[in-house]
XYZ file of C-alpha atoms in Angstrom:
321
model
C 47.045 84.769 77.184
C 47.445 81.111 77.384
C 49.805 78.331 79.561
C 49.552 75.018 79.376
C 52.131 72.110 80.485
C 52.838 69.359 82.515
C 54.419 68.841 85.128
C 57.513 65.852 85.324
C 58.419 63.636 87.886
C 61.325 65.846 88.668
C 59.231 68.682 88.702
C 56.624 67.373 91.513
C 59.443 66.066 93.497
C 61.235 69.264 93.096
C 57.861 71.478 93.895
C 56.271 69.684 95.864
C 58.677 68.229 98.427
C 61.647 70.982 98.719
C 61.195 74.793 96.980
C 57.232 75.123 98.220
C 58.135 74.452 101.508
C 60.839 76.341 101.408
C 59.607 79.849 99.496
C 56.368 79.430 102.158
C 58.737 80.318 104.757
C 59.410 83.431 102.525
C 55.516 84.429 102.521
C 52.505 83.330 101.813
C 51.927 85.180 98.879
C 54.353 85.593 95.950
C 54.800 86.337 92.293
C 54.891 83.631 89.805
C 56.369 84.764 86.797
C 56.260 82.474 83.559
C 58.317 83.093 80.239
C 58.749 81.061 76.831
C 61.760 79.330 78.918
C 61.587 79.550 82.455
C 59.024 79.522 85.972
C 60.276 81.820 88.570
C 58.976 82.414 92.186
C 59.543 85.904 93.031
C 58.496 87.727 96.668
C 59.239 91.097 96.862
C 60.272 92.645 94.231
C 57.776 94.878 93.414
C 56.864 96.707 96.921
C 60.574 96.445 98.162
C 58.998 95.226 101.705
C 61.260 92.643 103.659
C 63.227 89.756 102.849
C 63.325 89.115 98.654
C 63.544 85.698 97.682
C 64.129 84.445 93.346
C 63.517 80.994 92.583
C 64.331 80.147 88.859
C 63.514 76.866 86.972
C 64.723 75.845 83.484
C 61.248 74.804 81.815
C 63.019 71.230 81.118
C 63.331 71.254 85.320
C 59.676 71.307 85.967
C 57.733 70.696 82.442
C 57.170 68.496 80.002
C 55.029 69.990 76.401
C 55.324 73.697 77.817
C 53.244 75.808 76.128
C 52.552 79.501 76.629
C 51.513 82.768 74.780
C 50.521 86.299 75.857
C 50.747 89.477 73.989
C 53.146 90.652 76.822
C 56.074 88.959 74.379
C 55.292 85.712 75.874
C 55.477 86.328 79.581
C 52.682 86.045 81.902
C 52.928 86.975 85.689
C 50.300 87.101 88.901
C 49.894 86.309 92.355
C 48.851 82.974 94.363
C 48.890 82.006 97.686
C 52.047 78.978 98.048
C 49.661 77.288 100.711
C 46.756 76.998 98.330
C 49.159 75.929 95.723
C 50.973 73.290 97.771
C 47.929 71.996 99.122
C 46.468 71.278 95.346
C 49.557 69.767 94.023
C 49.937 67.714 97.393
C 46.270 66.116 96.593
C 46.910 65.968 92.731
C 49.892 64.051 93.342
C 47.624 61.495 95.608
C 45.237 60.824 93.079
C 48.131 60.628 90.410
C 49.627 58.148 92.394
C 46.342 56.178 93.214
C 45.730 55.815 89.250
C 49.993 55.230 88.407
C 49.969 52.076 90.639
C 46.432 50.664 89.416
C 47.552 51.138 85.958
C 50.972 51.109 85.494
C 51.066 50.595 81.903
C 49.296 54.115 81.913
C 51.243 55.877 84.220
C 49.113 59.408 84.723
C 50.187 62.781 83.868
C 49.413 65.913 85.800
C 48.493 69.000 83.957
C 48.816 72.230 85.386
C 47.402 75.557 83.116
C 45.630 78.911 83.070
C 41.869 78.746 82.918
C 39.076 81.398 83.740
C 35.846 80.573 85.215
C 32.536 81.900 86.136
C 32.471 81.439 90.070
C 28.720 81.094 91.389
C 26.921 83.821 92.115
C 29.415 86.257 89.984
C 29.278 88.068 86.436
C 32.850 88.333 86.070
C 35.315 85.535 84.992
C 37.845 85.165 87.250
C 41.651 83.952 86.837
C 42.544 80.215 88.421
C 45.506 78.255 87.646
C 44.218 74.497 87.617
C 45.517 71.185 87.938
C 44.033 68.147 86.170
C 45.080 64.457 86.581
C 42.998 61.646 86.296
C 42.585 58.686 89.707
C 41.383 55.317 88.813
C 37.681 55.376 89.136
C 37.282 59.557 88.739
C 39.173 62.568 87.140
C 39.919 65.300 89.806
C 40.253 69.095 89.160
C 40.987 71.450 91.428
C 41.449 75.581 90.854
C 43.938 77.437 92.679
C 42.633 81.008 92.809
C 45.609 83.676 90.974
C 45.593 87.262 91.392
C 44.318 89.143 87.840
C 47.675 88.850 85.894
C 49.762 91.626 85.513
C 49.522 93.904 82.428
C 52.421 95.202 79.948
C 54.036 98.111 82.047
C 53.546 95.669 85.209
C 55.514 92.705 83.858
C 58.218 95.083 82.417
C 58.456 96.457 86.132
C 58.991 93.099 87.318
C 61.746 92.116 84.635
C 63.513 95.511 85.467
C 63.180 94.575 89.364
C 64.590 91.032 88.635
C 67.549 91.914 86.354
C 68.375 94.250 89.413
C 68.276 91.325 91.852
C 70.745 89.187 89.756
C 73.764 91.874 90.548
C 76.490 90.172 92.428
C 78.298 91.394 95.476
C 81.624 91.739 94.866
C 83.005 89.145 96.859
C 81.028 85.970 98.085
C 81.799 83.458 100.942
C 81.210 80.026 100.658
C 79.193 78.498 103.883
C 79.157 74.384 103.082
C 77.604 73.183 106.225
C 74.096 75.202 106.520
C 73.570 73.055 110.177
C 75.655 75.233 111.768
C 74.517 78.185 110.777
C 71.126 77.062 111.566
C 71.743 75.986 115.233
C 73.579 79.212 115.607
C 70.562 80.883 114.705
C 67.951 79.115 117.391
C 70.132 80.759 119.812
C 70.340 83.818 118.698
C 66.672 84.948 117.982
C 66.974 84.361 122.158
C 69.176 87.567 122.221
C 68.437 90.007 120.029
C 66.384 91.440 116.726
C 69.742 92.586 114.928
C 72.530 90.608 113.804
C 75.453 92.606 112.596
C 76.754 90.687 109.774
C 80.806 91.094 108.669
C 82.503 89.567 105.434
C 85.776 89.876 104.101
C 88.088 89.213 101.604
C 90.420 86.840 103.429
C 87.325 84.230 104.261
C 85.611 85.401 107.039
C 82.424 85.502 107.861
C 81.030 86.836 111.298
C 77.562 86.613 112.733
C 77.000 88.700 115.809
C 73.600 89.725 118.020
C 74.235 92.716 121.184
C 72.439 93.910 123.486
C 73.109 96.022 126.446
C 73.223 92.533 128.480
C 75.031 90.218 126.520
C 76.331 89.350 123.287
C 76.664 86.185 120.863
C 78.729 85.486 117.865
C 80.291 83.283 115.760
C 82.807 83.278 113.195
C 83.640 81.148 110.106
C 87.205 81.365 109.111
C 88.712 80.106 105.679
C 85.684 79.859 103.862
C 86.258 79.596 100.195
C 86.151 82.862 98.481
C 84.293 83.463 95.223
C 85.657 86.996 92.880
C 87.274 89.063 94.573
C 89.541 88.482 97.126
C 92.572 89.453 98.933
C 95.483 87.276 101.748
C 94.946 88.399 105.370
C 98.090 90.069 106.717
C 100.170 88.336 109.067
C 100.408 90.373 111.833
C 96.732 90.514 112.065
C 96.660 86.234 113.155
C 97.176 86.930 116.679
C 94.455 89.713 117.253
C 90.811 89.469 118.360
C 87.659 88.852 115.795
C 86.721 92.312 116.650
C 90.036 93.913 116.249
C 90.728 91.807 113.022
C 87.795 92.836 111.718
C 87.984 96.795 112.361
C 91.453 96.807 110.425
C 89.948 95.197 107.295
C 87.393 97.455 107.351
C 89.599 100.056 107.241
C 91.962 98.878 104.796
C 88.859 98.386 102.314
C 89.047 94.544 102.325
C 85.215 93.918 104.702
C 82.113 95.123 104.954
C 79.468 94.794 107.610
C 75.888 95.409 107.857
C 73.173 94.890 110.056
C 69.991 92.650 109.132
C 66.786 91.717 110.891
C 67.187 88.674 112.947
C 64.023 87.262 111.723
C 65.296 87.827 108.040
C 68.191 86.222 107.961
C 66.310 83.464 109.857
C 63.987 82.819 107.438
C 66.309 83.441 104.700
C 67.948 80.139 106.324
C 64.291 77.994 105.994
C 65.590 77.529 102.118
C 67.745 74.864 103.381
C 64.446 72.912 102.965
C 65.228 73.499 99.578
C 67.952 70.822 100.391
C 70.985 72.947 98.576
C 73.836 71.552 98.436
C 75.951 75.104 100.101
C 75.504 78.654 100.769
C 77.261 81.543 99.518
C 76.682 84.857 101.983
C 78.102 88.314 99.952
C 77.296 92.218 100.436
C 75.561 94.119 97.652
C 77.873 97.128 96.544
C 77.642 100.742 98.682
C 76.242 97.986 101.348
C 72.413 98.125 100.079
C 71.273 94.332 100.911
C 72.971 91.217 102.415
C 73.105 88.564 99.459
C 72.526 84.312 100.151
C 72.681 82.184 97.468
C 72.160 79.128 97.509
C 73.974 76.527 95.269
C 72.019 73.195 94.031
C 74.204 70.204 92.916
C 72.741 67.256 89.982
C 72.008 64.179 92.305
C 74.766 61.806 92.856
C 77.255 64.487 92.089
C 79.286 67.658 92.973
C 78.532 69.146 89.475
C 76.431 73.012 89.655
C 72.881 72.474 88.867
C 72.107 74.890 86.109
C 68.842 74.779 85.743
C 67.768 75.789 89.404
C 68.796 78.800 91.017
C 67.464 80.316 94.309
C 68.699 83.416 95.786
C 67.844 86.163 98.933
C 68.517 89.602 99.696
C 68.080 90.767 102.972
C 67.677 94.371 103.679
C 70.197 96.635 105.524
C 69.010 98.361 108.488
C 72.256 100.910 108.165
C 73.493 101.644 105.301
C 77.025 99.258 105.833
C 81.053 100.143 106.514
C 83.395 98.902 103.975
């Protein structure tokens, strides 16, 4: 199996500066799944063990002369450590930088592909992904140890896993201002270690932590509605959150289920991802709590399509609705 490519402006500013940081928050350790037309950071989806996170780049996002080739129809998957990884393209992008402002007329490339080495000491060649990129007075190389790459049945396991983890809930709320949610947050892994999570048809979306001693909410009300959706009944205006929320549930128009605090906390760290909104949703018969987070083309308010990131949280019960 071969890859080979390198890696655009874009795609170091995109890496390096906002998605790393972001899917390191995630775990240390995740999938990195390459095909003949995309790069996608997966963690998760094989052992079905906390928070799942997809991150999906276009090859034209990140990569310039992308090249790969593997007997596994052209798709190559393993493991690496997203500290490691940052780290290397963090001093790669140093020395590129040293040699782009020395010789401008040259400006430096950074190359990025699978290799497999002999460490010292060892018999066995083992897997690395590398970066290359040349500084002004020396050429620097560093190896970014990868997990053995995943065989046929393996990488079909993880396509079968990631087609399941594109499934839409049926209706999603739109959350523009992440901030909020955010400082609501900081207070509330202060209360509790569940957060009973409620969204409905009519646009809201509640966030609530209990415990025998106290309790802390919040509710966002109006939020723009993606699929399906339904108008809240008028003589409901007047009631409480709670009480509101009990009669939707009822009339089939809500669900709610409970999440790990510290999930949908760290499901939140994407917004160093910078996205431009959120959209929260419940996976049908209430199996996982859905974020997705929406990524605009600079200078505009038009979808980026070639970046996608999305979460699913699991369910501690298995949901009302």
């Amino acid at each position: 199996m071969k890859f080979k490519a390198f890696l655009t402006e874009n795609g170091v500013i995109l890496l390096e500066r906002r998605f790393i940081p972001a899917l390191e928050k995630m775990g240390k350790t995740c999938h990195l799944y390459l095909t003949k037309d995309h790069a996608i950071f997966l963690h998760n989806l094989l052992n079905g063990d906390g928070i799942q996170s997809i991150a999906q780049f276009r090859k034209e996002a990140l990569f310039d002369d992308y090249r790969i080739s593997s007997q596994n129809d052209d798709r190559i998957a393993f493991s690496i450590d997203l500290s490691l990884l940052l780290r290397a393209l963090r001093s790669s992008v140093a020395v590129s930088s040293q040699y782009s402002a020395a010789s401008a007329a040259n400006p430096n490339r950074l190359q990025i592909k699978l290799v497999k080495k002999l460490p010292p000491n060892s018999t066995n060649p083992t897997p690395f992904l590398t970066f290359e990129t040349s500084g002004f007075k020396s050429a620097v190389i560093q190896d970014i140890p990868i997990s053995k790459p995943l065989s046929r049945a393996q990488v079909v396991e993880l396509q079968n896993a990631l087609d399941l983890a594109q499934d839409l809930p049926q209706t999603l709320l739109q959350v523009p201002d992440l901030n909020q949610m955010l400082n609501f947050v900081d207070r509330m892994k202060h209360v509790g270690d569940v957060v009973n999570v409620f969204i409905s048809k009519y646009g809201d979306l509640r966030v609530q932590v209990s415990t025998t001693l106290i309790s802390l909410g919040a509710e966002f009300r109006n939020l723009l509605v993606i699929e399906e959706q339904a108008n809240a009944p008028a003589e409901d205006s007047n009631l409480t959150a709670q009480t509101r929320s009990a009669r939707s549930i009822l009339r089939g128009d809500a669900q709610s289920v409970q999440v790990s605090v510290k999930h949908f906390a760290k499901s939140l760290q994407c917004h160093l991802a910078k996205p431009g909104c959120a959209f929260y949703g419940v996976a049908p018969q209430g199996s996982c709590l859905t974020v997705i987070f929406q990524f605009f083309v600079p200078g505009t308010r038009h979808t980026d399509k070639s970046i996608s990131l999305h979460c699913r949280l699991p369910v501690l019960d298995p949901g009302t609705g």
